[in-house]
Short mmCIF file of C-alpha atoms and ligand atoms in Angstrom, two decimals:
data_model
loop_
_atom_site.label_atom_id
_atom_site.label_comp_id
_atom_site.label_asym_id
_atom_site.label_seq_id
_atom_site.Cartn_x
_atom_site.Cartn_y
_atom_site.Cartn_z
CA UNK L 1 1.70 31.00 3.54
CA UNK L 2 -0.46 32.35 0.86
CA UNK L 3 -3.97 32.33 1.97
CA UNK L 4 -5.11 31.24 -1.63
CA UNK L 5 -3.09 28.29 -1.57
CA UNK L 6 -5.47 25.11 -1.57
CA UNK L 7 -5.36 22.86 1.49
CA UNK L 8 -6.58 19.33 2.47
CA UNK L 9 -6.57 16.83 5.24
CA UNK L 10 -5.80 13.47 4.66
CA UNK L 11 -7.15 10.94 7.14
CA UNK L 12 -5.57 7.48 6.93
CA UNK L 13 -7.62 5.06 9.14
CA UNK L 14 -5.97 2.02 10.07
CA UNK L 15 -6.98 -1.07 12.25
CA UNK L 16 -5.59 0.58 15.57
CA UNK L 17 -4.90 4.29 14.82
CA UNK L 18 -5.85 6.83 12.56
CA UNK L 19 -2.84 9.21 11.12
CA UNK L 20 -3.83 12.47 9.80
CA UNK L 21 -2.01 15.36 7.82
CA UNK L 22 -2.61 18.87 6.87
CA UNK L 23 -1.11 19.19 3.25
CA UNK L 24 -1.11 22.14 0.96
CA UNK L 25 -1.63 21.61 -2.82
CA UNK L 26 2.04 21.32 -3.64
CA UNK L 27 2.52 18.71 -1.13
CA UNK L 28 3.99 20.53 1.80
CA UNK L 29 2.95 18.83 4.95
CA UNK L 30 2.05 21.57 7.48
CA UNK L 31 1.10 19.37 10.31
CA UNK L 32 0.49 15.84 11.31
CA UNK L 33 -0.99 13.85 14.18
CA UNK L 34 -1.76 10.29 15.37
CA UNK L 35 -4.73 9.09 17.40
CA UNK L 36 -5.31 5.69 18.47
CA UNK L 37 -8.98 4.36 17.82
CA UNK L 38 -11.25 1.86 18.58
CA UNK L 39 -14.59 0.92 16.76
CA UNK L 40 -15.35 3.72 14.48
CA UNK L 41 -19.47 3.21 14.81
CA UNK L 42 -20.80 5.77 16.94
CA UNK L 43 -21.40 9.58 17.16
CA UNK L 44 -18.96 9.69 19.78
CA UNK L 45 -16.26 8.18 17.70
CA UNK L 46 -16.99 10.30 14.75
CA UNK L 47 -16.76 13.37 17.00
CA UNK L 48 -13.12 12.26 18.01
CA UNK L 49 -12.35 12.27 14.10
CA UNK L 50 -13.73 15.90 13.95
CA UNK L 51 -11.88 17.07 16.74
CA UNK L 52 -8.62 15.41 15.39
CA UNK L 53 -9.33 17.60 12.27
CA UNK L 54 -9.85 20.66 13.99
CA UNK L 55 -6.66 20.14 16.19
CA UNK L 56 -4.86 19.57 12.93
CA UNK L 57 -6.01 22.61 11.31
CA UNK L 58 -5.13 24.89 14.41
CA UNK L 59 -1.82 23.16 14.48
CA UNK L 60 -1.12 24.35 10.89
CA UNK L 61 -2.49 27.59 11.51
CA UNK L 62 -5.74 27.58 9.45
CA UNK L 63 -9.38 27.67 10.20
CA UNK L 64 -10.84 24.26 9.86
CA UNK L 65 -13.90 25.88 8.58
CA UNK L 66 -12.09 27.02 5.60
CA UNK L 67 -10.22 23.40 4.80
CA UNK L 68 -10.76 23.00 0.74
CA UNK L 69 -10.93 19.17 0.96
CA UNK L 70 -10.79 15.97 3.03
CA UNK L 71 -9.42 12.72 1.90
CA UNK L 72 -10.32 9.59 4.03
CA UNK L 73 -8.71 6.34 3.14
CA UNK L 74 -9.75 3.10 4.69
CA UNK L 75 -8.60 -0.74 5.00
CA UNK L 76 -11.32 -2.02 2.82
CA UNK L 77 -12.69 -2.44 -0.75
CA UNK L 78 -14.37 1.20 -1.59
CA UNK L 79 -16.59 1.38 -4.85
CA UNK L 80 -16.55 4.33 -7.04
CA UNK L 81 -19.63 5.73 -5.13
CA UNK L 82 -17.58 5.62 -1.99
CA UNK L 83 -19.55 2.39 -0.78
CA UNK L 84 -17.34 0.21 1.61
CA UNK L 85 -17.89 -3.25 0.84
CA UNK L 86 -15.34 -5.62 2.59
CA UNK L 87 -13.31 -4.25 5.59
CA UNK L 88 -12.44 -7.35 7.50
CA UNK L 89 -9.94 -5.66 9.89
CA UNK L 90 -11.80 -2.74 11.21
CA UNK L 91 -15.25 -1.80 12.50
CA UNK L 92 -16.25 1.13 10.52
CA UNK L 93 -19.47 2.68 9.70
CA UNK L 94 -18.15 4.55 6.61
CA UNK L 95 -21.41 6.36 5.62
CA UNK L 96 -21.85 7.49 9.28
CA UNK L 97 -18.67 9.02 9.36
CA UNK L 98 -18.63 10.69 5.89
CA UNK L 99 -22.13 12.14 6.89
CA UNK L 100 -20.76 13.37 10.06
CA UNK L 101 -17.48 14.88 7.90
CA UNK L 102 -19.67 16.56 5.45
CA UNK L 103 -21.89 18.19 8.09
CA UNK L 104 -18.91 19.47 10.17
CA UNK L 105 -17.11 20.67 7.09
CA UNK L 106 -19.79 21.46 4.50
CA UNK L 107 -17.32 23.82 2.37
CA UNK L 108 -14.92 20.71 1.81
CA UNK L 109 -14.75 18.24 -1.05
CA UNK L 110 -14.86 14.87 0.57
CA UNK L 111 -13.07 12.04 -1.22
CA UNK L 112 -13.06 8.36 0.15
CA UNK L 113 -10.48 5.41 -1.23
CA UNK L 114 -8.88 2.14 -0.46
CA UNK L 115 -5.79 2.42 1.85
CA UNK L 116 -3.60 0.54 -0.56
CA UNK L 117 -4.56 3.09 -3.43
CA UNK L 118 -3.99 5.89 -1.19
CA UNK L 119 -0.52 4.67 -0.53
CA UNK L 120 0.12 4.29 -4.22
CA UNK L 121 -1.16 7.80 -4.89
CA UNK L 122 0.98 9.20 -2.22
CA UNK L 123 4.30 7.24 -3.51
CA UNK L 124 3.38 8.42 -7.10
CA UNK L 125 2.90 11.97 -6.11
CA UNK L 126 5.72 12.57 -3.60
CA UNK L 127 7.67 9.24 -2.98
CA UNK L 128 9.26 6.63 -5.25
CA UNK L 129 6.67 6.72 -7.90
CA UNK L 130 5.93 8.99 -11.03
CA UNK L 131 4.00 11.96 -10.37
CA UNK L 132 2.74 12.71 -13.97
CA UNK L 133 2.70 9.09 -15.42
CA UNK L 134 1.57 5.79 -14.13
CA UNK L 135 2.98 3.99 -11.17
CA UNK L 136 2.21 0.66 -9.86
CA UNK L 137 2.89 0.24 -6.09
CA UNK L 138 2.88 -3.09 -4.85
CA UNK L 139 2.37 -3.89 -1.22
CA UNK L 140 3.83 -6.84 0.47
CA UNK L 141 2.77 -7.73 3.92
CA UNK L 142 0.37 -10.29 5.35
CA UNK L 143 -1.09 -10.02 2.28
CA UNK L 144 -0.27 -8.74 -1.32
CA UNK L 145 -2.09 -6.19 -3.21
CA UNK L 146 -1.15 -3.30 -5.61
CA UNK L 147 -2.40 0.29 -6.23
CA UNK L 148 -2.45 1.55 -9.62
CA UNK L 149 -2.17 5.19 -10.51
CA UNK L 150 -2.43 6.29 -14.20
CA UNK L 151 -1.92 10.05 -15.27
CA UNK L 152 -1.88 11.07 -11.51
CA UNK L 153 -5.10 9.37 -10.33
CA UNK L 154 -5.94 6.02 -8.82
CA UNK L 155 -7.78 3.15 -10.77
CA UNK L 156 -10.15 1.40 -8.34
CA UNK L 157 -11.82 -0.63 -10.99
CA UNK L 158 -15.56 -1.61 -11.55
CA UNK L 159 -15.73 -3.85 -8.62
CA UNK L 160 -12.90 -2.13 -6.54
CA UNK L 161 -10.55 -5.12 -7.28
CA UNK L 162 -8.25 -3.38 -9.53
CA UNK L 163 -4.60 -4.11 -8.29
CA UNK L 164 -5.34 -7.34 -6.73
CA UNK L 165 -2.27 -8.94 -7.99
CA UNK L 166 -1.63 -10.90 -4.96
CA UNK L 167 -3.58 -13.62 -6.65
CA UNK L 168 -1.93 -13.20 -10.08
CA UNK L 169 -0.70 -16.90 -11.11
CA UNK L 170 3.07 -17.01 -11.13
CA UNK L 171 3.73 -20.78 -10.61
CA UNK L 172 1.74 -23.27 -12.50
CA UNK L 173 3.43 -26.19 -10.77
CA UNK L 174 2.04 -25.21 -7.17
CA UNK L 175 0.43 -28.12 -5.46
CA UNK L 176 -0.79 -25.96 -2.28
CA UNK L 177 -3.93 -23.85 -2.37
CA UNK L 178 -4.28 -20.14 -1.75
CA UNK L 179 -6.86 -18.57 0.29
CA UNK L 180 -8.49 -17.65 -2.67
CA UNK L 181 -8.97 -21.06 -3.69
CA UNK L 182 -6.59 -21.11 -6.76
CA UNK L 183 -3.01 -22.20 -6.75
CA UNK L 184 0.33 -20.64 -7.69
CA UNK L 185 -0.75 -17.02 -6.42
CA UNK L 186 1.88 -14.44 -5.89
CA UNK L 187 0.62 -14.17 -2.28
CA UNK L 188 1.60 -17.63 -1.59
CA UNK L 189 5.47 -16.62 -2.09
CA UNK L 190 5.62 -12.67 -1.58
CA UNK L 191 3.71 -12.30 1.77
CA UNK L 192 5.03 -12.78 5.07
CA UNK L 193 3.85 -16.19 5.38
CA UNK L 194 4.79 -17.16 1.98
CA UNK L 195 8.56 -16.24 2.42
CA UNK L 196 8.44 -18.37 5.59
CA UNK L 197 7.35 -21.17 3.63
CA UNK L 198 9.95 -21.02 0.87
CA UNK L 199 12.51 -20.73 3.66
CA UNK L 200 11.26 -23.93 5.17
CA UNK L 201 11.27 -25.49 1.94
CA UNK L 202 14.95 -24.56 1.14
CA UNK L 203 15.94 -25.90 4.72
CA UNK L 204 13.73 -29.14 4.20
CA UNK L 205 15.72 -29.62 0.89
CA UNK L 206 19.18 -29.18 2.34
CA UNK L 207 18.49 -31.03 5.41
CA UNK L 208 19.13 -27.79 7.35
CA UNK L 209 17.85 -26.57 10.68
CA UNK L 210 15.73 -23.42 10.43
CA UNK L 211 16.56 -20.44 12.42
CA UNK L 212 14.01 -19.41 15.02
CA UNK L 213 11.01 -18.11 13.71
CA UNK L 214 8.77 -16.00 16.42
CA UNK L 215 5.45 -16.32 14.70
CA UNK L 216 3.66 -16.97 11.53
CA UNK L 217 4.22 -13.55 9.78
CA UNK L 218 7.70 -13.47 11.19
CA UNK L 219 9.44 -12.41 7.99
CA UNK L 220 12.10 -10.34 9.66
CA UNK L 221 13.82 -13.56 10.72
CA UNK L 222 14.26 -14.82 7.34
CA UNK L 223 15.55 -11.39 6.18
CA UNK L 224 18.17 -11.21 9.04
CA UNK L 225 19.31 -14.82 8.24
CA UNK L 226 19.54 -13.78 4.62
CA UNK L 227 21.65 -10.71 5.87
CA UNK L 228 23.74 -12.90 7.80
CA UNK L 229 24.66 -15.24 5.09
CA UNK L 230 22.13 -18.30 5.78
CA UNK L 231 22.19 -20.09 2.38
CA UNK L 232 18.57 -21.16 2.54
CA UNK L 233 17.41 -17.70 3.73
CA UNK L 234 19.20 -16.12 0.78
CA UNK L 235 17.81 -18.79 -1.62
CA UNK L 236 14.16 -18.21 -0.14
CA UNK L 237 14.31 -14.22 -0.57
CA UNK L 238 15.82 -14.59 -4.04
CA UNK L 239 12.88 -16.88 -5.04
CA UNK L 240 10.55 -14.31 -3.56
CA UNK L 241 12.28 -11.54 -5.90
CA UNK L 242 11.87 -13.67 -8.88
CA UNK L 243 8.26 -14.40 -8.31
CA UNK L 244 7.50 -10.72 -7.71
CA UNK L 245 9.20 -10.07 -10.77
CA UNK L 246 6.99 -12.48 -12.83
CA UNK L 247 3.84 -10.71 -11.52
CA UNK L 248 5.51 -7.55 -12.29
CA UNK L 249 6.20 -8.41 -16.03
CA UNK L 250 2.36 -9.52 -16.28
CA UNK L 251 1.51 -6.05 -15.07
CA UNK L 252 3.91 -4.29 -17.29
CA UNK L 253 2.07 -5.77 -20.22
CA UNK L 254 -1.26 -4.75 -18.80
CA UNK L 255 -1.01 -1.01 -17.68
CA UNK L 256 2.72 -0.21 -18.73
CA UNK L 257 3.69 2.08 -15.89
CA UNK L 258 6.53 4.37 -15.70
CA UNK L 259 7.49 3.11 -12.58
CA UNK L 260 6.99 0.17 -9.89
CA UNK L 261 7.35 0.92 -6.24
CA UNK L 262 7.70 -1.87 -3.72
CA UNK L 263 6.03 -0.94 -0.51
CA UNK L 264 4.34 -2.66 2.86
CA UNK L 265 6.08 -4.16 5.72
CA UNK L 266 7.91 -6.74 3.71
CA UNK L 267 9.64 -3.82 1.62
CA UNK L 268 11.94 -3.40 4.51
CA UNK L 269 13.42 -6.69 3.16
CA UNK L 270 14.21 -5.06 -0.32
CA UNK L 271 18.08 -5.38 0.32
CA UNK L 272 17.63 -9.23 0.46
CA UNK L 273 15.44 -9.92 -2.80
CA UNK L 274 15.56 -6.56 -4.59
CA UNK L 275 18.40 -7.44 -6.83
CA UNK L 276 16.96 -10.65 -7.71
CA UNK L 277 13.70 -9.09 -8.35
CA UNK L 278 15.26 -6.50 -10.88
CA UNK L 279 17.52 -8.97 -12.63
CA UNK L 280 14.81 -11.52 -13.17
CA UNK L 281 12.28 -8.74 -14.49
CA UNK L 282 14.86 -7.85 -17.09
CA UNK L 283 14.83 -11.41 -18.12
CA UNK L 284 11.10 -12.11 -18.31
CA UNK L 285 9.73 -8.45 -18.94
CA UNK L 286 8.48 -7.79 -22.77
CA UNK L 287 11.36 -5.52 -24.10
CA UNK L 288 9.45 -2.29 -24.28
CA UNK L 289 9.07 -2.46 -20.55
CA UNK L 290 12.53 -3.87 -19.72
CA UNK L 291 13.99 -0.62 -18.25
CA UNK L 292 10.97 0.18 -16.15
CA UNK L 293 12.39 1.34 -12.58
CA UNK L 294 11.46 -1.04 -9.52
CA UNK L 295 12.12 1.16 -6.45
CA UNK L 296 11.41 0.56 -2.67
CA UNK L 297 8.48 2.88 -1.23
CA UNK L 298 10.21 5.99 0.35
CA UNK L 299 7.43 7.67 2.31
CA UNK L 300 6.74 5.00 5.13
CA UNK L 301 3.54 5.51 7.04
CA UNK L 302 3.00 8.84 5.65
CA UNK L 303 2.03 7.55 2.12
CA UNK L 304 -1.46 6.97 3.15
CA UNK L 305 -2.58 10.38 4.41
CA UNK L 306 -0.60 12.14 1.65
CA UNK L 307 -2.42 10.04 -0.96
CA UNK L 308 -5.76 10.73 0.72
CA UNK L 309 -5.10 14.37 0.61
CA UNK L 310 -3.94 14.16 -2.93
CA UNK L 311 -7.32 12.48 -3.94
CA UNK L 312 -9.53 14.93 -2.23
CA UNK L 313 -7.16 17.89 -3.84
CA UNK L 314 -7.73 16.26 -7.23
CA UNK L 315 -11.62 16.14 -6.75
CA UNK L 316 -11.59 20.09 -6.34
ZN1 ZN J 1 -4.76 -16.40 -4.27
#
């Protein structure tokens, strides 16, 4: 490879593992690795991350001392100045880790961002989004959020809350309260728990026996039932699609992206709710935005490190 090609390492920090990738400026992935992690709050743990970066660079045939940029994405709210304000699912001393990385790789530009935003940036750059324009990637999982990418860069917002669309109101008639204290939030229908609740409601309305659901977030059981033609599961998935469409229509008139991407663990059920989502979106979206594509994510777990690397490369 041309020695002048700019290269970055993207480091995607999750609750139980770190996925890293060495990425060249046009998006070629030169090497990847995955390491399991415990708490990231000691010099020993930080040293392990640096060892990982070194090994990755070596694997990709370059000297880690010549890396141009390092991007780090974390499961928490990252403010514009790189401060981590809320990370309930991980023990992480972000200031300590970034200090260690800066000392180990003083030549490299360092960027830090939220994991949902990194995934959105990755999908916008190399996946189902739109590389040059605007992409909103909605992540459906245990929670619901979104990453907003405009003009190729991610919008974190003044309080790091840009894209928190899990708490957009999509059902004014709701009587149950969301975790946030409001009623009728998208997350109450489009999260794993939300879909299971919709399914149970449908079963109750029909007096039908629900299929076995292994745990509180076992949305897969509902998707499987819908694929098998279970009437109540089919209706629950369609309702999820409708609620998602309402939220996307509201986002469309706010940021008017070129593309919507649906990712997260629940996007594996796109075949059960995607058609209903698309059809209802066309009904409720303002006419100028009716043809905005809505596509399932395509990069899987690689979206995070790719987006982190992209953010770091953009900061050069
Ligand atoms: Zn809420």
